[in-house]
PDB file of N, CA and C in Angstrom:
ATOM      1  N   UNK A   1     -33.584  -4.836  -3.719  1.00  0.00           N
ATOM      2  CA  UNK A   1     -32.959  -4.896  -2.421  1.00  0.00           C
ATOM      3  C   UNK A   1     -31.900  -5.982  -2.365  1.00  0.00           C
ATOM      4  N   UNK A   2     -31.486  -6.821  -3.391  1.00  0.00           N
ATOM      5  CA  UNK A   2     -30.813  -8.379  -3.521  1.00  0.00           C
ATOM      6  C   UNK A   2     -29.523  -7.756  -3.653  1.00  0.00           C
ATOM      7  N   UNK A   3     -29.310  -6.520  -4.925  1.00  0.00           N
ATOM      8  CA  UNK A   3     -28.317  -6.081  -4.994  1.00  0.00           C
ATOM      9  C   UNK A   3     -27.666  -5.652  -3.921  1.00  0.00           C
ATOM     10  N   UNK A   4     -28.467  -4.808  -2.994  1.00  0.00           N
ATOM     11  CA  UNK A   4     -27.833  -4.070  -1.927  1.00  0.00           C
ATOM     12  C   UNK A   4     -27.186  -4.911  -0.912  1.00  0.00           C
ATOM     13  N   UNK A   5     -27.677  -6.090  -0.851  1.00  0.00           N
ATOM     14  CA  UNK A   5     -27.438  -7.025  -0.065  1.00  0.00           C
ATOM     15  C   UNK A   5     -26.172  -7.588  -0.458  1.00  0.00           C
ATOM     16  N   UNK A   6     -25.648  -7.842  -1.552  1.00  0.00           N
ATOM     17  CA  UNK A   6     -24.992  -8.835  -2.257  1.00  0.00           C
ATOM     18  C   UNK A   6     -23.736  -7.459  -2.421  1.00  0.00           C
ATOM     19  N   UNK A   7     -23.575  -6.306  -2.230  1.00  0.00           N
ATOM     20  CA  UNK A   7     -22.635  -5.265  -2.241  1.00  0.00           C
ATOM     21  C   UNK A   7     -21.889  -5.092  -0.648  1.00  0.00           C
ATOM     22  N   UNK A   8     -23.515  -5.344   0.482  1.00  0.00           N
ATOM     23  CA  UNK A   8     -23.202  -5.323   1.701  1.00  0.00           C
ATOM     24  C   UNK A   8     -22.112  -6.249   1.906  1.00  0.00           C
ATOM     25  N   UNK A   9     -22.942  -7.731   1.660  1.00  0.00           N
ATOM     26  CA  UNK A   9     -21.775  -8.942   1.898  1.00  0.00           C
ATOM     27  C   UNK A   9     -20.015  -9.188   1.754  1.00  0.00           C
ATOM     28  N   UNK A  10     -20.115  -8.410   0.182  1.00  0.00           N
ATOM     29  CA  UNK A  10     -18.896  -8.911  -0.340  1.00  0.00           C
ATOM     30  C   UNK A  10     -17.680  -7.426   0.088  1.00  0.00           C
ATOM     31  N   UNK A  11     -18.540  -6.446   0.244  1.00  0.00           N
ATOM     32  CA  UNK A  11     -18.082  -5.103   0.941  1.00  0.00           C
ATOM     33  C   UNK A  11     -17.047  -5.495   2.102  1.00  0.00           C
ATOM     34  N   UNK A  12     -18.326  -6.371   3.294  1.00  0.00           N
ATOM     35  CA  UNK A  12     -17.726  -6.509   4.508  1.00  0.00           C
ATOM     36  C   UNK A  12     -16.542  -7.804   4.287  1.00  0.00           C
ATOM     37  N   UNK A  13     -16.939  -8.469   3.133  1.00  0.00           N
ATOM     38  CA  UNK A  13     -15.935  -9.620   2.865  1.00  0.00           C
ATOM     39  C   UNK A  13     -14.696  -9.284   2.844  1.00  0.00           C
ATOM     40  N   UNK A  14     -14.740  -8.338   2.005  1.00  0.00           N
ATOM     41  CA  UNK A  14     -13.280  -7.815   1.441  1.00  0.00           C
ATOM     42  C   UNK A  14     -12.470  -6.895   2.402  1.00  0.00           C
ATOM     43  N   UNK A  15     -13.182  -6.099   3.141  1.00  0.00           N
ATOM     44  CA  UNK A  15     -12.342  -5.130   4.009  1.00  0.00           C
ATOM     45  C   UNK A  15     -11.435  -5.793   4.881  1.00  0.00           C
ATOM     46  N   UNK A  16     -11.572  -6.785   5.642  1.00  0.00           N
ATOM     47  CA  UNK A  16     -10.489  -7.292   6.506  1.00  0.00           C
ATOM     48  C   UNK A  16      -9.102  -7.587   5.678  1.00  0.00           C
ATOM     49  N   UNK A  17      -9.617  -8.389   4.456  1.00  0.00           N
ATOM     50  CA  UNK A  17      -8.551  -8.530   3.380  1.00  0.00           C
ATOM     51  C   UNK A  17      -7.397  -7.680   3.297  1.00  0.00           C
ATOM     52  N   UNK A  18      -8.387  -6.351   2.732  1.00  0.00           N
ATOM     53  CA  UNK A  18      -7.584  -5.189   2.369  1.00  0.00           C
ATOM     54  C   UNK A  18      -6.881  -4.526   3.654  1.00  0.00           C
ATOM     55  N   UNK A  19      -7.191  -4.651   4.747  1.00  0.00           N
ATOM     56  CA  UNK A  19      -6.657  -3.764   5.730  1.00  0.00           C
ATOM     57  C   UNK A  19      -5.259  -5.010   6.157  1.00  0.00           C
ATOM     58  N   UNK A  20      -5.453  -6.032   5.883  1.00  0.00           N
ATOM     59  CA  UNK A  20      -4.453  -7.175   6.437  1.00  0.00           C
ATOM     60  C   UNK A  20      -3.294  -6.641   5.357  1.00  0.00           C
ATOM     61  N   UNK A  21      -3.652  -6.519   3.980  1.00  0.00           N
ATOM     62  CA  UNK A  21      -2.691  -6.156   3.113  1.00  0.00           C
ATOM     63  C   UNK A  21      -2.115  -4.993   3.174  1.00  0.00           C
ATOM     64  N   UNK A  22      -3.137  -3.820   3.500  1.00  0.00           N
ATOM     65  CA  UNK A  22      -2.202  -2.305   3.631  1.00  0.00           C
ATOM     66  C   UNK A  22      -1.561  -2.866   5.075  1.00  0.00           C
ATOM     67  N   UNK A  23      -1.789  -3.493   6.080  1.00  0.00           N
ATOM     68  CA  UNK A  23      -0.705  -3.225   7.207  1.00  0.00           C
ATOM     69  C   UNK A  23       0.243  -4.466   7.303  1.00  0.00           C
ATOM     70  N   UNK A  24       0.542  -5.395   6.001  1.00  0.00           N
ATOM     71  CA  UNK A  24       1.382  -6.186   6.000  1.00  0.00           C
ATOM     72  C   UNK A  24       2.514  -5.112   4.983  1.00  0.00           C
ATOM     73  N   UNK A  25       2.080  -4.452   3.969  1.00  0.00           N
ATOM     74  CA  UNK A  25       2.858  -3.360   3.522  1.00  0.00           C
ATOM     75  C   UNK A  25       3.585  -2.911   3.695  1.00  0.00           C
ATOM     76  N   UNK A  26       3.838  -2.531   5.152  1.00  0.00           N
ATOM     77  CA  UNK A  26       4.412  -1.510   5.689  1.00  0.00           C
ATOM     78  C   UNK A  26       5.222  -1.905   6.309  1.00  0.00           C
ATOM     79  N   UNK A  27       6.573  -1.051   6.473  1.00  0.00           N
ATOM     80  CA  UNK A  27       7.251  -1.621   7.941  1.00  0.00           C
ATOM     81  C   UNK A  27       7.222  -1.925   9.288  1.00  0.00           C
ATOM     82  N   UNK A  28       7.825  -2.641  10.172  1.00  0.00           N
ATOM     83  CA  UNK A  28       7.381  -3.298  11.384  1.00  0.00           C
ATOM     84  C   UNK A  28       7.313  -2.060  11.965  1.00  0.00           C
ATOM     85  N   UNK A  29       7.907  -0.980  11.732  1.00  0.00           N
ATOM     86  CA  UNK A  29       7.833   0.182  13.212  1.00  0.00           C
ATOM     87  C   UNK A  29       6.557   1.033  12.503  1.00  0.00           C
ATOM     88  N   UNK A  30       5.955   0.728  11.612  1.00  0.00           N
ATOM     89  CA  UNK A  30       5.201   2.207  11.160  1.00  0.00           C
ATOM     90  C   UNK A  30       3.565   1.206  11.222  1.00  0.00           C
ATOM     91  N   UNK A  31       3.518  -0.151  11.532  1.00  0.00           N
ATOM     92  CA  UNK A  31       2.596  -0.615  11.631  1.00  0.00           C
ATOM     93  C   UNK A  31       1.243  -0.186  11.831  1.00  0.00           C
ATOM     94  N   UNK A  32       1.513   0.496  13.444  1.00  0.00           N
ATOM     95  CA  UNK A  32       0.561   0.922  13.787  1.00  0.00           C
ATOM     96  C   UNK A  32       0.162   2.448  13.678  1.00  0.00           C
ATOM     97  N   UNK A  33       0.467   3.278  13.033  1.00  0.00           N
ATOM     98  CA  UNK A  33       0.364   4.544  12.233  1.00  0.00           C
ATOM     99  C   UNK A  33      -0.510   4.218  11.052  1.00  0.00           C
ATOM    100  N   UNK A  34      -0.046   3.072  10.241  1.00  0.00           N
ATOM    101  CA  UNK A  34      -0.615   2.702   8.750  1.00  0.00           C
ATOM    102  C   UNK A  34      -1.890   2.277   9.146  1.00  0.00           C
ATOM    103  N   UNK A  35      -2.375   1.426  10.568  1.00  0.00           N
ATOM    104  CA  UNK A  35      -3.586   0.832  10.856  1.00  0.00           C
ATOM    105  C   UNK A  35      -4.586   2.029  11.278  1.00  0.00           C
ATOM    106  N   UNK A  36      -3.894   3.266  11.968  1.00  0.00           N
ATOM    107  CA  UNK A  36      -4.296   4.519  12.277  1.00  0.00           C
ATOM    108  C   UNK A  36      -5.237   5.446  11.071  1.00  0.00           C
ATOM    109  N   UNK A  37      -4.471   5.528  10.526  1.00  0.00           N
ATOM    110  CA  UNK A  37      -3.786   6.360   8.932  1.00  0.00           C
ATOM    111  C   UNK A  37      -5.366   5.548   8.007  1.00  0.00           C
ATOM    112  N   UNK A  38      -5.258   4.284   7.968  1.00  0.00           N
ATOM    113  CA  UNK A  38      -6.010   3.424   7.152  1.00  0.00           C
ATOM    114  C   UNK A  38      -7.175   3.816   7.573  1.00  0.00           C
ATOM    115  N   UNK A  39      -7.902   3.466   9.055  1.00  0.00           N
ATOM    116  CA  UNK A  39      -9.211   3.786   9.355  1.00  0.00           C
ATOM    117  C   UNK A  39      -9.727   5.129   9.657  1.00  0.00           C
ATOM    118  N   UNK A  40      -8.691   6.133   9.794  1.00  0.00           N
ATOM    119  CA  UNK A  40      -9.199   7.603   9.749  1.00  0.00           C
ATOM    120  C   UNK A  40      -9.657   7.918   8.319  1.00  0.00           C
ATOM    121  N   UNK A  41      -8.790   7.374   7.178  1.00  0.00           N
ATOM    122  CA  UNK A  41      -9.038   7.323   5.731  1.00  0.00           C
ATOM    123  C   UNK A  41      -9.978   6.963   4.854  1.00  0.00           C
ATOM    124  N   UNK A  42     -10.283   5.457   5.832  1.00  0.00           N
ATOM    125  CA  UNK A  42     -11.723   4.985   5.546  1.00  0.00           C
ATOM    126  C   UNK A  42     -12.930   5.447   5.873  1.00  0.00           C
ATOM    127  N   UNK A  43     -13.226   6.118   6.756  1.00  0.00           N
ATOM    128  CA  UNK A  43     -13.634   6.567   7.322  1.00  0.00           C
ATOM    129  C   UNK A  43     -14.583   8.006   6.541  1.00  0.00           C
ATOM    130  N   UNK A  44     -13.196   9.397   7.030  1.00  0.00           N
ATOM    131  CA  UNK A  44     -13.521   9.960   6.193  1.00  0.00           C
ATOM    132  C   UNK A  44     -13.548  10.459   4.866  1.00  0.00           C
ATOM    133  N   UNK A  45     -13.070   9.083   3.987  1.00  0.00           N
ATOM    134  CA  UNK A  45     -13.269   9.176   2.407  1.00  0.00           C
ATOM    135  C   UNK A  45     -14.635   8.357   2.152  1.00  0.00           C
ATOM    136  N   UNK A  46     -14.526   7.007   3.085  1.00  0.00           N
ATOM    137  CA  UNK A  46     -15.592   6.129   2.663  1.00  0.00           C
ATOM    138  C   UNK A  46     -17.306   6.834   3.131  1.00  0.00           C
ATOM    139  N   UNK A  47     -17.327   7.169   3.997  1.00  0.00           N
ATOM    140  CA  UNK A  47     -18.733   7.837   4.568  1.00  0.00           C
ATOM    141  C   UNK A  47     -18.971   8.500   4.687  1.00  0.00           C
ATOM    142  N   UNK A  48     -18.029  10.316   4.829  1.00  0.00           N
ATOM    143  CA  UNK A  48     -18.231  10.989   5.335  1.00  0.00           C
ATOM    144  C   UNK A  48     -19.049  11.890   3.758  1.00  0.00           C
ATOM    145  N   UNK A  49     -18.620  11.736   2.699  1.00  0.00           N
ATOM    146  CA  UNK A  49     -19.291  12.456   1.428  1.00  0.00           C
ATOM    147  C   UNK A  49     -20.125  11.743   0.955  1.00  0.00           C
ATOM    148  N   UNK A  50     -20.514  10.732   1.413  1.00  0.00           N
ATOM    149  CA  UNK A  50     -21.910   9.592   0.990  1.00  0.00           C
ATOM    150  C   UNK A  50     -23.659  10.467   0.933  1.00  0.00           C
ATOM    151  N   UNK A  51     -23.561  10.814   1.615  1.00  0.00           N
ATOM    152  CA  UNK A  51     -24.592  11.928   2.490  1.00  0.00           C
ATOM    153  C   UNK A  51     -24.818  13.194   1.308  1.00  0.00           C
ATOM    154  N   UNK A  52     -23.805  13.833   1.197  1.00  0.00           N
ATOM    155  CA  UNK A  52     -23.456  15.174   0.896  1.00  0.00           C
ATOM    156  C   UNK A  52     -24.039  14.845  -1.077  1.00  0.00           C
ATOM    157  N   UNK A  53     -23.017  13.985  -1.991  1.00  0.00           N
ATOM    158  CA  UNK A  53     -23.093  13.309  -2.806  1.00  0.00           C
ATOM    159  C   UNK A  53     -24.515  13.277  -3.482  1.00  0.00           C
ATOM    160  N   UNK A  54     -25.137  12.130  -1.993  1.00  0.00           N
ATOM    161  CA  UNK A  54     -26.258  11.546  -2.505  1.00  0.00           C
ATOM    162  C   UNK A  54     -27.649  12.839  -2.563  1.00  0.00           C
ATOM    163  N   UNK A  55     -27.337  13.459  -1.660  1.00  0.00           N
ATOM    164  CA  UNK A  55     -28.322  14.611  -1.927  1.00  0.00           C
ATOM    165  C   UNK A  55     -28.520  15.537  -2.832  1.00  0.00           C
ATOM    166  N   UNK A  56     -26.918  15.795  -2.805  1.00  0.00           N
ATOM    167  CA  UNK A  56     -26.673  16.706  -4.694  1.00  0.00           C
ATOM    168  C   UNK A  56     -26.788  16.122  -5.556  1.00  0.00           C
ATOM    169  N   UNK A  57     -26.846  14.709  -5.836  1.00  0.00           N
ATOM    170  CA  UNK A  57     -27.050  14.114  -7.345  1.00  0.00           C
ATOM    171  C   UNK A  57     -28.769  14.141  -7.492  1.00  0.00           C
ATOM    172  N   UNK A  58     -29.391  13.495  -6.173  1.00  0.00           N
ATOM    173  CA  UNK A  58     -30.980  13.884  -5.692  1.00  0.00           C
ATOM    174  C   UNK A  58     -31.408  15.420  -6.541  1.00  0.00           C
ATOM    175  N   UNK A  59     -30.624  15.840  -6.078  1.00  0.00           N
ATOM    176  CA  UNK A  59     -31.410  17.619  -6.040  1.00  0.00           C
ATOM    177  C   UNK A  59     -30.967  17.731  -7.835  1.00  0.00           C
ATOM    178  N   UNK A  60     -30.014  17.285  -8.350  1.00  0.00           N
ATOM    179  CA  UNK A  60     -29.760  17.905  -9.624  1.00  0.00           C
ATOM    180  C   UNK A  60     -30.580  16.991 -10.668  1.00  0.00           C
ATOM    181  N   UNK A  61     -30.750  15.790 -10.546  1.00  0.00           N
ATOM    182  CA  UNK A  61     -31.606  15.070 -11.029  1.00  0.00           C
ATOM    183  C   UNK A  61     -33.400  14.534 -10.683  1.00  0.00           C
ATOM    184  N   UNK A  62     -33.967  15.308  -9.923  1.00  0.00           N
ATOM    185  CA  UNK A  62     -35.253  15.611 -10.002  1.00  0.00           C
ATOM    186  C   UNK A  62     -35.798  15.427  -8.734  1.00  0.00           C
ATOM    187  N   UNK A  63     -34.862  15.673  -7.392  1.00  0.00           N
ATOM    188  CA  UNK A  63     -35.866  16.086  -6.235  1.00  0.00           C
ATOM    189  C   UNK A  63     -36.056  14.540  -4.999  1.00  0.00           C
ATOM    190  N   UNK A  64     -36.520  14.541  -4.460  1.00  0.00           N
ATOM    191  CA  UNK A  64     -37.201  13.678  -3.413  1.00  0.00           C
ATOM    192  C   UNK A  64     -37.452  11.861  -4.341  1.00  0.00           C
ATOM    193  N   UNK A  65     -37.834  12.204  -5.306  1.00  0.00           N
ATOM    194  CA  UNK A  65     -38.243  10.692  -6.181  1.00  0.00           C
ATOM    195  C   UNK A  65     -37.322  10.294  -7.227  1.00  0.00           C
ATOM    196  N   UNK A  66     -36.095  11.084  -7.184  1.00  0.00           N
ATOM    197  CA  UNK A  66     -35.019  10.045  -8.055  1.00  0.00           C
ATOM    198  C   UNK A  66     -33.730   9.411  -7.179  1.00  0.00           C
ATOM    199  N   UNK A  67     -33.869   8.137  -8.014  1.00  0.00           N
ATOM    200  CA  UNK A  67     -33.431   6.909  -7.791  1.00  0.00           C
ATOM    201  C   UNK A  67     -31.914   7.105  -7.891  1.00  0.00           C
ATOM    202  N   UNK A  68     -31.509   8.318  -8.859  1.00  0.00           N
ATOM    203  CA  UNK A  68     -30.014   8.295  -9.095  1.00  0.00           C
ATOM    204  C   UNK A  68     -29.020   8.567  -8.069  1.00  0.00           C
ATOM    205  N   UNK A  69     -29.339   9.310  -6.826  1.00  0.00           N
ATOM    206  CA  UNK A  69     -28.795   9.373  -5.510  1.00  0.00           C
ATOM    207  C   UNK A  69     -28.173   8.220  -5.029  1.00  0.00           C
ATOM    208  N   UNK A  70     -29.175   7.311  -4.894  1.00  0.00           N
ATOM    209  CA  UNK A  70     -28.447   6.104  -4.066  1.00  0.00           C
ATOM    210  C   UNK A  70     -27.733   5.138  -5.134  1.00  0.00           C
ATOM    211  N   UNK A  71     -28.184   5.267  -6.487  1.00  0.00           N
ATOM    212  CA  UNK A  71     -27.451   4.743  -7.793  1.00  0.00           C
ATOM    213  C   UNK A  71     -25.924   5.534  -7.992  1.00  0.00           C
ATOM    214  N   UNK A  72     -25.950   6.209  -7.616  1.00  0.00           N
ATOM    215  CA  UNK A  72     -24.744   6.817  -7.325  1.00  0.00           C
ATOM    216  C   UNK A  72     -23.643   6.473  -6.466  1.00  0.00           C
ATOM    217  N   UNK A  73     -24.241   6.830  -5.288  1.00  0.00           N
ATOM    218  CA  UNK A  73     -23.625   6.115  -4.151  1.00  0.00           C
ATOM    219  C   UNK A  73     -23.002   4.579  -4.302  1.00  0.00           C
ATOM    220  N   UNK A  74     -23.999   3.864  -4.837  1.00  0.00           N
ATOM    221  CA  UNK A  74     -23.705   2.465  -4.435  1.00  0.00           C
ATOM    222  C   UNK A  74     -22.628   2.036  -5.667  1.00  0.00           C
ATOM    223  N   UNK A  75     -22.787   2.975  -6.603  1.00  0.00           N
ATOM    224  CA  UNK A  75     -21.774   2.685  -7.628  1.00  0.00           C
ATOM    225  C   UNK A  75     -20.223   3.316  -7.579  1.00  0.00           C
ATOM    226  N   UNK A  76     -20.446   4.309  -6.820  1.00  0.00           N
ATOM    227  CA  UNK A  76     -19.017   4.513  -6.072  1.00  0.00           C
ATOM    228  C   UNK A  76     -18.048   3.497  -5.785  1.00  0.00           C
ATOM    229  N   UNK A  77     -18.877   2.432  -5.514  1.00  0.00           N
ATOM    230  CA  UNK A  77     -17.624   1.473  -4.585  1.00  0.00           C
ATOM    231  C   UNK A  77     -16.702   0.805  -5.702  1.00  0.00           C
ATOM    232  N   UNK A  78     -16.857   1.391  -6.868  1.00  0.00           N
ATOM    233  CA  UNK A  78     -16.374   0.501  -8.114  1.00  0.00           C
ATOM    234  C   UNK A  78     -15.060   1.176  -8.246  1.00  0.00           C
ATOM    235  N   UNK A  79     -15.019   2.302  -7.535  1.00  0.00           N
ATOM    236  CA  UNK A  79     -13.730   2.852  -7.672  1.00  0.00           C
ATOM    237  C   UNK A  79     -12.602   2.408  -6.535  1.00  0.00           C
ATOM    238  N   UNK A  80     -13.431   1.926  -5.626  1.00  0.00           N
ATOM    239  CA  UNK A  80     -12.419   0.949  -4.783  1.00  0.00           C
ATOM    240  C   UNK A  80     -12.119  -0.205  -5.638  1.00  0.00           C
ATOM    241  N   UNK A  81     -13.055  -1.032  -6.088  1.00  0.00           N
ATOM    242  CA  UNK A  81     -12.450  -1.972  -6.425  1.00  0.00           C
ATOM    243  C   UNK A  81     -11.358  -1.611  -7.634  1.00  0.00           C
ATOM    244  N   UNK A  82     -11.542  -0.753  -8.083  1.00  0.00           N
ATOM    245  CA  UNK A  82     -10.818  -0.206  -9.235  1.00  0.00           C
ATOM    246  C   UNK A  82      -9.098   0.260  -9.255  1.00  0.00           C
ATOM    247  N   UNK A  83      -9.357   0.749  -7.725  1.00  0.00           N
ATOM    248  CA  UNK A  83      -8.099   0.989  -6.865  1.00  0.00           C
ATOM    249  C   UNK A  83      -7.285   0.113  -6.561  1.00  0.00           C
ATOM    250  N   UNK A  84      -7.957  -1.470  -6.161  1.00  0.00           N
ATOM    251  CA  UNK A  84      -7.480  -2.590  -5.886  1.00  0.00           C
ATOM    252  C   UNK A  84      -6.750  -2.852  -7.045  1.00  0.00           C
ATOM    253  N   UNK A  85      -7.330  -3.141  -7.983  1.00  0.00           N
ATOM    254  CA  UNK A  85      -6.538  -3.436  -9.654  1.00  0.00           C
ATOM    255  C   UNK A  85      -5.506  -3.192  -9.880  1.00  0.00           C
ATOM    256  N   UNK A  86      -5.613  -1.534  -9.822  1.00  0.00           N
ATOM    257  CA  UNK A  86      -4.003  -1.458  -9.783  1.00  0.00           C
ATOM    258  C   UNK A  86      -3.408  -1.246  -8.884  1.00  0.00           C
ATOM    259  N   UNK A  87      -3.450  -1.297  -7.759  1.00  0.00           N
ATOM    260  CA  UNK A  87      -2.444  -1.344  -6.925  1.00  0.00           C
ATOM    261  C   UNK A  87      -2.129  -2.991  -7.068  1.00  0.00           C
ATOM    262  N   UNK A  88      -2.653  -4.002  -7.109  1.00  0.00           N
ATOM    263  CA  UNK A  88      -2.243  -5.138  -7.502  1.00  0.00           C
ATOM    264  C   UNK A  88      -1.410  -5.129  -8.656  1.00  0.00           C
ATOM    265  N   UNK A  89      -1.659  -4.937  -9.963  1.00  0.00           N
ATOM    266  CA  UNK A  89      -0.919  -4.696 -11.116  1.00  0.00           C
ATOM    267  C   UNK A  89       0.422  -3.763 -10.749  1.00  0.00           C
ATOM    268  N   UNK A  90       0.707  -2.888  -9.560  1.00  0.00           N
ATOM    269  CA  UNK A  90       2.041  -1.982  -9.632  1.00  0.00           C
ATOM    270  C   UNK A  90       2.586  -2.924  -8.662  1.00  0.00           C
ATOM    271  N   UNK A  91       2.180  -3.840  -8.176  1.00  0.00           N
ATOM    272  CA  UNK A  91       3.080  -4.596  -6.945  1.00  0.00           C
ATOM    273  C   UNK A  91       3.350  -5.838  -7.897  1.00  0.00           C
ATOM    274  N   UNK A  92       2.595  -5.887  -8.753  1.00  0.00           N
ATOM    275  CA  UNK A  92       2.823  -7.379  -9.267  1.00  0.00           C
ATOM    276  C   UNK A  92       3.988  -6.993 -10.241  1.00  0.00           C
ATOM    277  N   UNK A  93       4.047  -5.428 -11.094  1.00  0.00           N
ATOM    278  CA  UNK A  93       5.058  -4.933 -11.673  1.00  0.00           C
ATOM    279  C   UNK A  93       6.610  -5.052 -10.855  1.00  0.00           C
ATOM    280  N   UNK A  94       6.490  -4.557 -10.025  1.00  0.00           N
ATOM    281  CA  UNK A  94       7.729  -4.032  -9.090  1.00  0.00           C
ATOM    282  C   UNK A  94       8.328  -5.520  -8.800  1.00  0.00           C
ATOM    283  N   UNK A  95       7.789  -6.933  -8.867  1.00  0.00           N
ATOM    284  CA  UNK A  95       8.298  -7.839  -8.712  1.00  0.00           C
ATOM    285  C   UNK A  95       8.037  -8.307  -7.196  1.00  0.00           C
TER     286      UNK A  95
END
């Protein structure tokens, strides 16, 4: 349960971050579209297949008592951070 905790924390740590950076991004008139745009996105990319996911990896790997569902899920978020990487690395390119 330490892990889950320690994913929660640094999860909620980081999101203000990232949303300060996608809407410093952008231009002054499209501001509030990108802040729009961002949390409809988060939204339904971040939660809405969490559910769906975790039940089909459940069902294909052995039912009601495997662990790989929520091992799944929680390892998802690596592709955010993964996302971060390079989008850092193409901004740090572009100068």
């Amino acid at each position: 349960m330490g892990v889950l905790g320690v994913l929660l924390f640094f999860g909620a740590m980081t999101m203000p971050t990232l949303i300060g950076v996608m809407i410093s991004s952008v231009p002054k008139e499209l501001k509030y579209m990108a802040s729009s745009f961002g949390a409809l996105f988060y939204t339904v990319i971040g939660y809405l297949p969490a559910p769906v996911l975790y039940s089909l990896v459940c069902r294909l790997t052995g039912g009601n008592n495997s662990p790989y569902g929520m091992m799944f899920v929680l390892y998802t978020g690596t592709l955010g951070l993964l996302s971060v990487y390079i989008t850092y690395n193409y901004k740090r390119k572009q100068g």
